[in-house]
CSV table of N, CA and C in Angstrom, one decimal:
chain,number,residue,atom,x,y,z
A,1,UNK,N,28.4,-2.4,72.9
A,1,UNK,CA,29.4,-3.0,72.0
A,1,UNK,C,29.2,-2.4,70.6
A,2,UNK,N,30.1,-1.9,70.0
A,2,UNK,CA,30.2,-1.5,69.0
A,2,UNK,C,30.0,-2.1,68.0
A,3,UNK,N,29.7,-1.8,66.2
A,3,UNK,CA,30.4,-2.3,65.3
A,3,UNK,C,31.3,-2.7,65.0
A,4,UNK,N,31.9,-3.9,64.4
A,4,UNK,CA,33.2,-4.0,63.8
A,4,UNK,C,33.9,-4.5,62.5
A,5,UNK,N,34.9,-4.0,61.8
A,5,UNK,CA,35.1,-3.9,60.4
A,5,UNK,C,35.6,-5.1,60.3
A,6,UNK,N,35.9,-5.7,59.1
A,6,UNK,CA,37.0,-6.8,58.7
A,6,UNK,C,37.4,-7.1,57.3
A,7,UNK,N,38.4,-7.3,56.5
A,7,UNK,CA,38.3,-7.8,55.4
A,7,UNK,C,38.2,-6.1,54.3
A,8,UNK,N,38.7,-5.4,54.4
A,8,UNK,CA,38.3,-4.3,53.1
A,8,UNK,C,39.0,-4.9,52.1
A,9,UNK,N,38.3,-4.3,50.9
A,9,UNK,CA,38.7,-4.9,50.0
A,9,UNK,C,38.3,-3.8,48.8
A,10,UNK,N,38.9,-3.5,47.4
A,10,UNK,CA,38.9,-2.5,47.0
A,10,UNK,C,39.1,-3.1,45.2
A,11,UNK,N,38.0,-2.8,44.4
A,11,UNK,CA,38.8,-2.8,43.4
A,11,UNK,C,37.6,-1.8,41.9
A,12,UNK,N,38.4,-1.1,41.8
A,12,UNK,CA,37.8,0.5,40.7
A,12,UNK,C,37.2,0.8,41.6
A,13,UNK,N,35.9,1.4,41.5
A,13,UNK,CA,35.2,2.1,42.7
A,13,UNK,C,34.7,1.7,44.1
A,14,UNK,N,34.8,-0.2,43.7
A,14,UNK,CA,34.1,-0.6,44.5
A,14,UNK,C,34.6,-0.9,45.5
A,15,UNK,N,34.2,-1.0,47.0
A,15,UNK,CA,34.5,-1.1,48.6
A,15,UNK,C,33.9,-1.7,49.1
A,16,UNK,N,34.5,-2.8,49.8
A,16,UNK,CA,33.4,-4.3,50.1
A,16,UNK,C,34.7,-4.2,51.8
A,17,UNK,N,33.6,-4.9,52.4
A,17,UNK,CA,34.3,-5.2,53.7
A,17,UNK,C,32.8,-5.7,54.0
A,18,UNK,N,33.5,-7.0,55.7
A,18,UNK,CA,32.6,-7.5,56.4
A,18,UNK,C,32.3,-6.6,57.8
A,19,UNK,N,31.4,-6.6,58.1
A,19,UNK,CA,30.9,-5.6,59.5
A,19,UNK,C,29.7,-6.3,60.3
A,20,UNK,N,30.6,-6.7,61.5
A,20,UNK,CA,29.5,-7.6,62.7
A,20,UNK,C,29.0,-6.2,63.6
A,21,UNK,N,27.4,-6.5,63.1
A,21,UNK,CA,26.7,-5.7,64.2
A,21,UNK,C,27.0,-6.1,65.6
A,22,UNK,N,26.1,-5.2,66.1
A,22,UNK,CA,25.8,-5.5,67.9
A,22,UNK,C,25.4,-6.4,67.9
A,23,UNK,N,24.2,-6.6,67.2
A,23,UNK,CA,23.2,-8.4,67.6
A,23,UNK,C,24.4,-9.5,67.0
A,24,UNK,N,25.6,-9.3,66.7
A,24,UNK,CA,26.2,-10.4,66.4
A,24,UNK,C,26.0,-10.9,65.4
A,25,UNK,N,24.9,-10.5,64.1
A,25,UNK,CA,24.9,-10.7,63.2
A,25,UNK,C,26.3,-10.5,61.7
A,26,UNK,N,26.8,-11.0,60.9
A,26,UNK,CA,27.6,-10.3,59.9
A,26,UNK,C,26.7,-9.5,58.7
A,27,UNK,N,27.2,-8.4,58.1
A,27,UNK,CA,26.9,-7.8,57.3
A,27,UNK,C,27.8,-8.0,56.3
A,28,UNK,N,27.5,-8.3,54.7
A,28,UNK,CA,28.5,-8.2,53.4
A,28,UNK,C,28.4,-6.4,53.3
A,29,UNK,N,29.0,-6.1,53.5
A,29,UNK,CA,28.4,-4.0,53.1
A,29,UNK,C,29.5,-3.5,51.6
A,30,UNK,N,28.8,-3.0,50.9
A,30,UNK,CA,29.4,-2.0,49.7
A,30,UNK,C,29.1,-0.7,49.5
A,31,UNK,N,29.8,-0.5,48.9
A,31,UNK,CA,30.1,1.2,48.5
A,31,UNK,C,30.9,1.2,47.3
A,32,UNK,N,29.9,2.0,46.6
A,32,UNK,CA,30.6,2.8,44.8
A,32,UNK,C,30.7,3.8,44.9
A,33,UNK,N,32.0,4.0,45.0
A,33,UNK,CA,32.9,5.7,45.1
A,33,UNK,C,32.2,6.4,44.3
A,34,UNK,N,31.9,6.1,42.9
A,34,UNK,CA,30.9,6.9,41.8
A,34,UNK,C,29.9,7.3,41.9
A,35,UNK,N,28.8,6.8,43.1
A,35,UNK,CA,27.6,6.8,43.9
A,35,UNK,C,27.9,8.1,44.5
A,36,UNK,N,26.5,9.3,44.0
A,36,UNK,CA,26.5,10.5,44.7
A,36,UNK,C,26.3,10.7,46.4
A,37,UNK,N,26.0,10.0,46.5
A,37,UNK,CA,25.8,9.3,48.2
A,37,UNK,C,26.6,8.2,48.6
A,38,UNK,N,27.2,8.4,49.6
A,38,UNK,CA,28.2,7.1,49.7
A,38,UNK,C,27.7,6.4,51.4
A,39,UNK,N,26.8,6.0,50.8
A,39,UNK,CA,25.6,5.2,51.9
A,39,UNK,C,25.9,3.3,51.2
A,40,UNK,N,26.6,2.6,52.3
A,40,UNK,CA,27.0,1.7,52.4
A,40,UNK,C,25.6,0.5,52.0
A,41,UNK,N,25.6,0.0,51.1
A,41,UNK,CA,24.7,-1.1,50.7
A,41,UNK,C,24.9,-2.4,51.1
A,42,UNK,N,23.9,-3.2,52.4
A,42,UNK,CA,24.3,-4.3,52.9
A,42,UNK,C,23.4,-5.8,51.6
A,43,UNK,N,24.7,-6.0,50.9
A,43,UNK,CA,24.6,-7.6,50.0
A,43,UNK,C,24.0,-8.9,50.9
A,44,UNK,N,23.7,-8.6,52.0
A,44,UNK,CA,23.7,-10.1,53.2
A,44,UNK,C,23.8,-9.7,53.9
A,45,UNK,N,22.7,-9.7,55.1
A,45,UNK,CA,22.9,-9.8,56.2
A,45,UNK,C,22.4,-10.7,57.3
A,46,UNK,N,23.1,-10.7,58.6
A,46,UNK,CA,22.5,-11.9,59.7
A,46,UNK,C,23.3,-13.4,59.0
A,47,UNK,N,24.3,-13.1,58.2
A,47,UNK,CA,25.0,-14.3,58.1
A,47,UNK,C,26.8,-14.6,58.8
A,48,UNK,N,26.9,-15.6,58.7
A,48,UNK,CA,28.3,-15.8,59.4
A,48,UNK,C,29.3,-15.9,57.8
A,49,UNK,N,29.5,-15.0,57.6
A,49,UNK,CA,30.6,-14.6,56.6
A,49,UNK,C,31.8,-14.5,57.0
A,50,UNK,N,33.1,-15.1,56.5
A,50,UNK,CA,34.2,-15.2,56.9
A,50,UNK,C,35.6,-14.9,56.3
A,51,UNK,N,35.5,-14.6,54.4
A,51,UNK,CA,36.1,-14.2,53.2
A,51,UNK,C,35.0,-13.3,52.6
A,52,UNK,N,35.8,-12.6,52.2
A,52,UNK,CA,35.1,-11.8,50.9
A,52,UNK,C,36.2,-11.1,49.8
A,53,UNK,N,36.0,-11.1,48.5
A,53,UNK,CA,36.7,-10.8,47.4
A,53,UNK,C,35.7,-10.0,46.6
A,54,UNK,N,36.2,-9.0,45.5
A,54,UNK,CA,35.8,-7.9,44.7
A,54,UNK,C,36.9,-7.8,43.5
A,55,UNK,N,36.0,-8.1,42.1
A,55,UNK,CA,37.2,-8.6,40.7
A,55,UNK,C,36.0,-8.4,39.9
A,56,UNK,N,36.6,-8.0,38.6
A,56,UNK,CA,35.6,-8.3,37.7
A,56,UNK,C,34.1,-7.2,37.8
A,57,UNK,N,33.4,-8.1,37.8
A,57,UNK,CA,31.7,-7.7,37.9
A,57,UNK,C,31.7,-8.5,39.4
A,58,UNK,N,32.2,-8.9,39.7
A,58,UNK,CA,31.6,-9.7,41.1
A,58,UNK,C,31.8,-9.8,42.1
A,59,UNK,N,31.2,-9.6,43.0
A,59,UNK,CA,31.4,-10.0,44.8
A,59,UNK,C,30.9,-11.1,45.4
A,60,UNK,N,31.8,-11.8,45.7
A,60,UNK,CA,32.2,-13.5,46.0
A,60,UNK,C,32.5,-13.4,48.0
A,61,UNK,N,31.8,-14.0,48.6
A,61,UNK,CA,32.0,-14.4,50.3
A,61,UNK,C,32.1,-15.8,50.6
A,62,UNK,N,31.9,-16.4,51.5
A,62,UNK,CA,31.7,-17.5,51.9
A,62,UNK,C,30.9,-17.3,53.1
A,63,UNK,N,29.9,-18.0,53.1
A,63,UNK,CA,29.0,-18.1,54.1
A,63,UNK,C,28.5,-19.3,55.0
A,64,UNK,N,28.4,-19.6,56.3
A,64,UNK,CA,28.1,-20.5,56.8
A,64,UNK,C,26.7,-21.0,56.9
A,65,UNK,N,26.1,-22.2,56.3
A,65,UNK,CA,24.5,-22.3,56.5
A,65,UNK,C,24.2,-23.3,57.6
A,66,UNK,N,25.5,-23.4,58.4
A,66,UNK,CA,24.7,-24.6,59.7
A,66,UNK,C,25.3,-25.7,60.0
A,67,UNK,N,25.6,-26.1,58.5
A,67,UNK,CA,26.5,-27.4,58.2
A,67,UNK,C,27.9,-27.3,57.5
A,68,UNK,N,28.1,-26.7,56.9
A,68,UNK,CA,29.1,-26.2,56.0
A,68,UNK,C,29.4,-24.3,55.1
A,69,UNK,N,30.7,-24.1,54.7
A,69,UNK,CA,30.8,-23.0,54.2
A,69,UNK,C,30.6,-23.2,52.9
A,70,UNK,N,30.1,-22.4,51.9
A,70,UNK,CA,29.6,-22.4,50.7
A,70,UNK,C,29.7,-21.0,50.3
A,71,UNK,N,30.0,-21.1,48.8
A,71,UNK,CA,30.2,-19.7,48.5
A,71,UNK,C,29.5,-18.6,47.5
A,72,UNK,N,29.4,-17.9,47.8
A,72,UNK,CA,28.2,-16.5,47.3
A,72,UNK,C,28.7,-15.8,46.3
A,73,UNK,N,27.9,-15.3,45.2
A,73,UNK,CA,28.2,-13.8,44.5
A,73,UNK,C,27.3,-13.3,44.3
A,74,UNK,N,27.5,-11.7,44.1
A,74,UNK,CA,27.0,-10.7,44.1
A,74,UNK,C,27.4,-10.4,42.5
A,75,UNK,N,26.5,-10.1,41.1
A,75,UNK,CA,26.7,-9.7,40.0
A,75,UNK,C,26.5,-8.2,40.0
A,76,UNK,N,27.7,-7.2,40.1
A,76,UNK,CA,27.5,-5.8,40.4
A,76,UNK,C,26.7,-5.3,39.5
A,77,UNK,N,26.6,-5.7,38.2
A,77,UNK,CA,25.7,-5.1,37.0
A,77,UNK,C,24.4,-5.7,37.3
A,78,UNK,N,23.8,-7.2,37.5
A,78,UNK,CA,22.7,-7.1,37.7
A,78,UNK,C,22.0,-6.7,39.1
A,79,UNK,N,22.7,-7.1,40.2
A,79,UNK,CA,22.2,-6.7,41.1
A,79,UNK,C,21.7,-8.2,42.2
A,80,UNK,N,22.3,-9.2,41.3
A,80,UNK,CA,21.4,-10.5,41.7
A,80,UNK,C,22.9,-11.4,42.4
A,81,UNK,N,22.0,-11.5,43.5
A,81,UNK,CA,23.0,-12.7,44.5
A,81,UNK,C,22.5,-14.0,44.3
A,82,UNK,N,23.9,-14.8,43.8
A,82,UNK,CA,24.0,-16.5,43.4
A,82,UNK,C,24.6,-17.2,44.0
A,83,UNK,N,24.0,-18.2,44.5
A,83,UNK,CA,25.1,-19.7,44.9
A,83,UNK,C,26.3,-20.0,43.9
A,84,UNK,N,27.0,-20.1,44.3
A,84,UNK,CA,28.6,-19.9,43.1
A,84,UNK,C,28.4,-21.7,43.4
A,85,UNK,N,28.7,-22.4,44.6
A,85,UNK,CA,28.9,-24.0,45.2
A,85,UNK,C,28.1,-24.1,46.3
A,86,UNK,N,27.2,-25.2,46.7
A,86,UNK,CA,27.0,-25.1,47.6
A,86,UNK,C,26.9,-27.0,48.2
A,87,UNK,N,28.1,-27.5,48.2
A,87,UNK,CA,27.9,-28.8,48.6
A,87,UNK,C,28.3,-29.3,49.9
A,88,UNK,N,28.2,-30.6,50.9
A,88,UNK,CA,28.9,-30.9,51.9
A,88,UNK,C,30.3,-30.7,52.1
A,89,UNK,N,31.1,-30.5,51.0
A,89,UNK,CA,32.4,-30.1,51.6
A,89,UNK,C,32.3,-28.4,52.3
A,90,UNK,N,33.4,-28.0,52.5
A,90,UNK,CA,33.5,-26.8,53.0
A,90,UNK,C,34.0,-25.9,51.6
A,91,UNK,N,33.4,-24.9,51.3
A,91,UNK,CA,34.1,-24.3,50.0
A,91,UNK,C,34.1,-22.9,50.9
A,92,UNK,N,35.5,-22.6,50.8
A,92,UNK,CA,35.9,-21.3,51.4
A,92,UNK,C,37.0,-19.5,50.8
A,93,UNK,N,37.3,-19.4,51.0
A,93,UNK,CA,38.0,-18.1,50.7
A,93,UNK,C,38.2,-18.2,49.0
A,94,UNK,N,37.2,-17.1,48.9
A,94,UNK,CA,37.0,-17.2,47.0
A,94,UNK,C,37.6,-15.8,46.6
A,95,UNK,N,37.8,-15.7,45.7
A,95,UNK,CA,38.2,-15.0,44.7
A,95,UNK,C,37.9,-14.5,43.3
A,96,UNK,N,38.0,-13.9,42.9
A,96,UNK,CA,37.3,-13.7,41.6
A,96,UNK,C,38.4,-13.0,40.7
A,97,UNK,N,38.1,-13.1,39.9
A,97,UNK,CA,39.2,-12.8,38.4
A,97,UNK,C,38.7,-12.5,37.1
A,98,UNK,N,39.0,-11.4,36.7
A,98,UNK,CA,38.9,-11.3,35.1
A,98,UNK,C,39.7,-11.3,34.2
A,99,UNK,N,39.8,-12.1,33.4
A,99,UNK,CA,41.1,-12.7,32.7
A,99,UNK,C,41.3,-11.6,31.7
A,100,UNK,N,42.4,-11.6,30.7
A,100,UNK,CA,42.8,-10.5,29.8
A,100,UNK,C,42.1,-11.0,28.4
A,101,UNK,N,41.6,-12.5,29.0
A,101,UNK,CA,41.1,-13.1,27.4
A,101,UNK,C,39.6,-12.6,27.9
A,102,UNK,N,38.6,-11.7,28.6
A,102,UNK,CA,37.4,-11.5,28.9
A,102,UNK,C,36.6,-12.3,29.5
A,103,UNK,N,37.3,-13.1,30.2
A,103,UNK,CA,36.6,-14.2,30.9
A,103,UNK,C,35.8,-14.0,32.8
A,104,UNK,N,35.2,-14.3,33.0
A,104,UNK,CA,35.5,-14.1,34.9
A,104,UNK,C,35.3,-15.3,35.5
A,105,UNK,N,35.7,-15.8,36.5
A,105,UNK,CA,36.4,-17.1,37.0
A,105,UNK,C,36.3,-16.4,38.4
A,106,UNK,N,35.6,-17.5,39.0
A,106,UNK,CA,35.9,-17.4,40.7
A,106,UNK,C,36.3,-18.7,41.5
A,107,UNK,N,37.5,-18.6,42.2
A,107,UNK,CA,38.1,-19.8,42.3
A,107,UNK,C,37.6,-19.9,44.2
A,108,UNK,N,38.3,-20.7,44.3
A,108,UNK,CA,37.9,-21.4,45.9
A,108,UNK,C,38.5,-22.7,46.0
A,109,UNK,N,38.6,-22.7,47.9
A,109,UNK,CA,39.3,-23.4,48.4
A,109,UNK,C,38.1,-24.2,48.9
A,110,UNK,N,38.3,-26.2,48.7
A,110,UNK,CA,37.1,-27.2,49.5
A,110,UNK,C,37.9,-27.8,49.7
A,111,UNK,N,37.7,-28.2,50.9
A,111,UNK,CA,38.0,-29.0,52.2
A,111,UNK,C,36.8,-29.6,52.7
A,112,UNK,N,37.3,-30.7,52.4
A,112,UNK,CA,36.4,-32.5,53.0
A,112,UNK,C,38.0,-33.4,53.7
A,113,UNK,N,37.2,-34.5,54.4
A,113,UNK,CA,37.7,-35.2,55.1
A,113,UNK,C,38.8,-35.9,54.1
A,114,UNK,N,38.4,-36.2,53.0
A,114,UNK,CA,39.5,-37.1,52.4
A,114,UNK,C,40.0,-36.1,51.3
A,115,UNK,N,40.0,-34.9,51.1
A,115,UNK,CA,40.9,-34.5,50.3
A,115,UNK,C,40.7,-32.5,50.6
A,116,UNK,N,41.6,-31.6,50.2
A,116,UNK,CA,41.8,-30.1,50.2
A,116,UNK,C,41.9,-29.7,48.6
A,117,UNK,N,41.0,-29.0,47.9
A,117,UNK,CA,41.5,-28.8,46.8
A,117,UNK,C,41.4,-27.2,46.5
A,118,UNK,N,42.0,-26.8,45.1
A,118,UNK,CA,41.2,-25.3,44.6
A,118,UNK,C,40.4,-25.4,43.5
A,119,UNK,N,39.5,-25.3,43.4
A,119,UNK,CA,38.5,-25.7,42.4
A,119,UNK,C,38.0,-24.0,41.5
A,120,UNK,N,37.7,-23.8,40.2
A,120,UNK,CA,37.1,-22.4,39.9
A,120,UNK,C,36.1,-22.7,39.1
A,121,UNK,N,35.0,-21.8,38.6
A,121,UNK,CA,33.9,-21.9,37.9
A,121,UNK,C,34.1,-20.6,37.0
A,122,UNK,N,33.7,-20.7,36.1
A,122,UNK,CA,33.9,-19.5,35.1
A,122,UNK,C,32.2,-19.0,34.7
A,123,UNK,N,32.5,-17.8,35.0
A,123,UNK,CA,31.5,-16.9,34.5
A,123,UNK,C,30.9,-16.7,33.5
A,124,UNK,N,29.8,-17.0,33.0
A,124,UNK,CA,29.4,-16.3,31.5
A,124,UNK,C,28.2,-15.0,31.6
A,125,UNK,N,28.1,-14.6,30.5
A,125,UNK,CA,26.9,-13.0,30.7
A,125,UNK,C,25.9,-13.6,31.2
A,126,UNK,N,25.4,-15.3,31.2
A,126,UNK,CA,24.6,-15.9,31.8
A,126,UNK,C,24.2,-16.5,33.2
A,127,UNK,N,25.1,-16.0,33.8
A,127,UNK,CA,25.4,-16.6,35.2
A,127,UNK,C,26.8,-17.4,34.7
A,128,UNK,N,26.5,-18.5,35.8
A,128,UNK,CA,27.7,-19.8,35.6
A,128,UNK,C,27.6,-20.8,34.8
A,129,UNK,N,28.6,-20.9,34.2
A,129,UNK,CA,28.6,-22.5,33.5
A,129,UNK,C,28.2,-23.8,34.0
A,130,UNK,N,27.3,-24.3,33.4
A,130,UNK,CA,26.6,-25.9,34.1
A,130,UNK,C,26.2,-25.4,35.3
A,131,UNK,N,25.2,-26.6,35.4
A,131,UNK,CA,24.0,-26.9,36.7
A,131,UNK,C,25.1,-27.7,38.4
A,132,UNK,N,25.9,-28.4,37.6
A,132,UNK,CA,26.3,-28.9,38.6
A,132,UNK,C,28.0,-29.4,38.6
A,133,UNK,N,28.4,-30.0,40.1
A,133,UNK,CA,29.8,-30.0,39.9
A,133,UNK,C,30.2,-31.4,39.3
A,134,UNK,N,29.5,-31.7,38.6
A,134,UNK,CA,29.8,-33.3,38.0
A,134,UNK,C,30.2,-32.6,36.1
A,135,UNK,N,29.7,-31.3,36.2
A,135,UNK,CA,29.9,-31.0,34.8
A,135,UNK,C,31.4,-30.4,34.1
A,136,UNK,N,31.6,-30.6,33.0
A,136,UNK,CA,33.1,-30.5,32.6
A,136,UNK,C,33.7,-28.6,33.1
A,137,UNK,N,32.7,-27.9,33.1
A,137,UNK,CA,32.6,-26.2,33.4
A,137,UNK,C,33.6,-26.1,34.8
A,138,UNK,N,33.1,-27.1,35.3
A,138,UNK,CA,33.4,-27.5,37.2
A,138,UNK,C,35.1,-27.9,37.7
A,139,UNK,N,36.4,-26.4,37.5
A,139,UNK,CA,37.4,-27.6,36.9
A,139,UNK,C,38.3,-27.1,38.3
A,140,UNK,N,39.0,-28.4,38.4
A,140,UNK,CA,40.5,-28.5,39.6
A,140,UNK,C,41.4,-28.1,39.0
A,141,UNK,N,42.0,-26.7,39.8
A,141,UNK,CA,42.8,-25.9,39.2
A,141,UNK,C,43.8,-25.9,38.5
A,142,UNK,N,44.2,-27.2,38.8
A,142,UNK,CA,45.6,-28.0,37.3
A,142,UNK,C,44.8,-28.3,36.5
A,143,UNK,N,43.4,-28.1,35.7
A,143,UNK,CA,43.1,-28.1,34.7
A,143,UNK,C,43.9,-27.7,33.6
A,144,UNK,N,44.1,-27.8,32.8
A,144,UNK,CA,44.4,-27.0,31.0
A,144,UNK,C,43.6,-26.2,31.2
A,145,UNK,N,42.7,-26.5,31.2
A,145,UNK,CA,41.4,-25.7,30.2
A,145,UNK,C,41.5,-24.2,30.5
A,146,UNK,N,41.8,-23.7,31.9
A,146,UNK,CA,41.9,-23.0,32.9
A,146,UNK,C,43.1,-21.4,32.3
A,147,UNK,N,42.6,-20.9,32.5
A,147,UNK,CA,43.2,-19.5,31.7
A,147,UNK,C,44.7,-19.1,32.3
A,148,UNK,N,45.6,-18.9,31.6
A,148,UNK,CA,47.2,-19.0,31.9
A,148,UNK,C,46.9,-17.8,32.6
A,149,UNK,N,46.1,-16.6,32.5
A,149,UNK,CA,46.3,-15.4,33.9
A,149,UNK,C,45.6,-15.8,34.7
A,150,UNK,N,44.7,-16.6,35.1
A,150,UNK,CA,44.0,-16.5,36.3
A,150,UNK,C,45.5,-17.1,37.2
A,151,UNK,N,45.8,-18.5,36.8
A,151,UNK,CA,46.9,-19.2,37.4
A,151,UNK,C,48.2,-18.2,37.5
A,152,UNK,N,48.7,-17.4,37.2
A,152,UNK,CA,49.8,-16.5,36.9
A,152,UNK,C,49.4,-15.7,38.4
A,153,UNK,N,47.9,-14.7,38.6
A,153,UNK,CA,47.3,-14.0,39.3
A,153,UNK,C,47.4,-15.1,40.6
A,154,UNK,N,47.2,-16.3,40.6
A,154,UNK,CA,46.7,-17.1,41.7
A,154,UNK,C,48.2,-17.2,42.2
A,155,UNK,N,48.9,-17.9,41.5
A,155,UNK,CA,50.6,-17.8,41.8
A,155,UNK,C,51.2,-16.7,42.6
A,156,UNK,N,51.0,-15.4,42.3
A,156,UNK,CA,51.3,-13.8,42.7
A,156,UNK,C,50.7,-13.9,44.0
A,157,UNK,N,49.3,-14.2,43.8
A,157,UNK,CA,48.5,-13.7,45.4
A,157,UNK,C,49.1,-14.9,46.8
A,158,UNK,N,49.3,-16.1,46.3
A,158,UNK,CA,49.7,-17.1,47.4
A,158,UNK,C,51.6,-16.4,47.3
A,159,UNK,N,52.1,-16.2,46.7
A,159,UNK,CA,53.6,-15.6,47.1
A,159,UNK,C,53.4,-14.4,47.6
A,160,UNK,N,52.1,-13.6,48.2
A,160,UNK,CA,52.4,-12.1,49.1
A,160,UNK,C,52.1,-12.7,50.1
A,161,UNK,N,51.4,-14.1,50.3
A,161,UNK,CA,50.7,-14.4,52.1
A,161,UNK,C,51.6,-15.1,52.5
């Protein structure tokens, strides 16, 4: 049984796609076209990955831990992989964005029993805003607060699918 690809995804040099080994494990894999060697760097592996997005500085998946999907990044400049959400709902197909005002925002889709929402977290040079989703950082995407291109970009991507 072979390898198999899924999901490419492309943005300035960087090349992100998902790839299920033979043992049935998934692999996150990357590649920087700028990279004198173009030897594929696996972000995660042996996980059940099912979205992946590349924006910004960042590489965003969703991953399954057993109970629920929760979602991941990858900070291309530090090198360090973060829990973006990780609660009983299902948080799924994420996205990432760099706004024109310098901002980066990774949005996502949660689904629980009593409600479907799009929720984003905004980026700072310090990681994420606030510890938790009870904090004002933590916002439902008819927020104000919420950057007029990310919503503009979000509008565009759901009118191509």
């Amino acid at each position: 049984v072979l390898a198999t690809v899924s999901m490419p995804r492309i943005h300035g040099n960087v090349v992100l796609w998902l790839e299920r080994s033979e043992a049935g494990g998934m692999k996150v894999q990357l590649v920087d076209l700028s990279w004198p060697i173009l030897t594929p760097l696996p972000l995660r592996t042996g996980v059940e990955a099912s979205w992946i997005d590349v924006g910004g500085r960042h590489v965003v998946w969703d991953e399954w831990d057993g109970t629920s999907h929760n979602v991941m990044s990858y900070d291309l400049w530090t090198g360090e992989t973060v829990s973006v959400v990780d609660t009983s709902a299902d948080e799924t197909r994420p996205a990432t964005f760099f706004s024109s005002s310098g901002e980066d925002f990774v949005v996502w889709q949660e689904s629980s029993p009593e409600q479907s929402r799009i929720l984003a977290r905004r980026i700072t040079g310090h990681g994420f805003d606030g510890p938790d989703t009870e904090d004002p950082f933590y916002h439902v995407l008819a927020s104000q607060r919420l950057s007029p291109d990310l919503v503009e970009k979000l509008s565009t991507a759901s009118a191509k699918e």
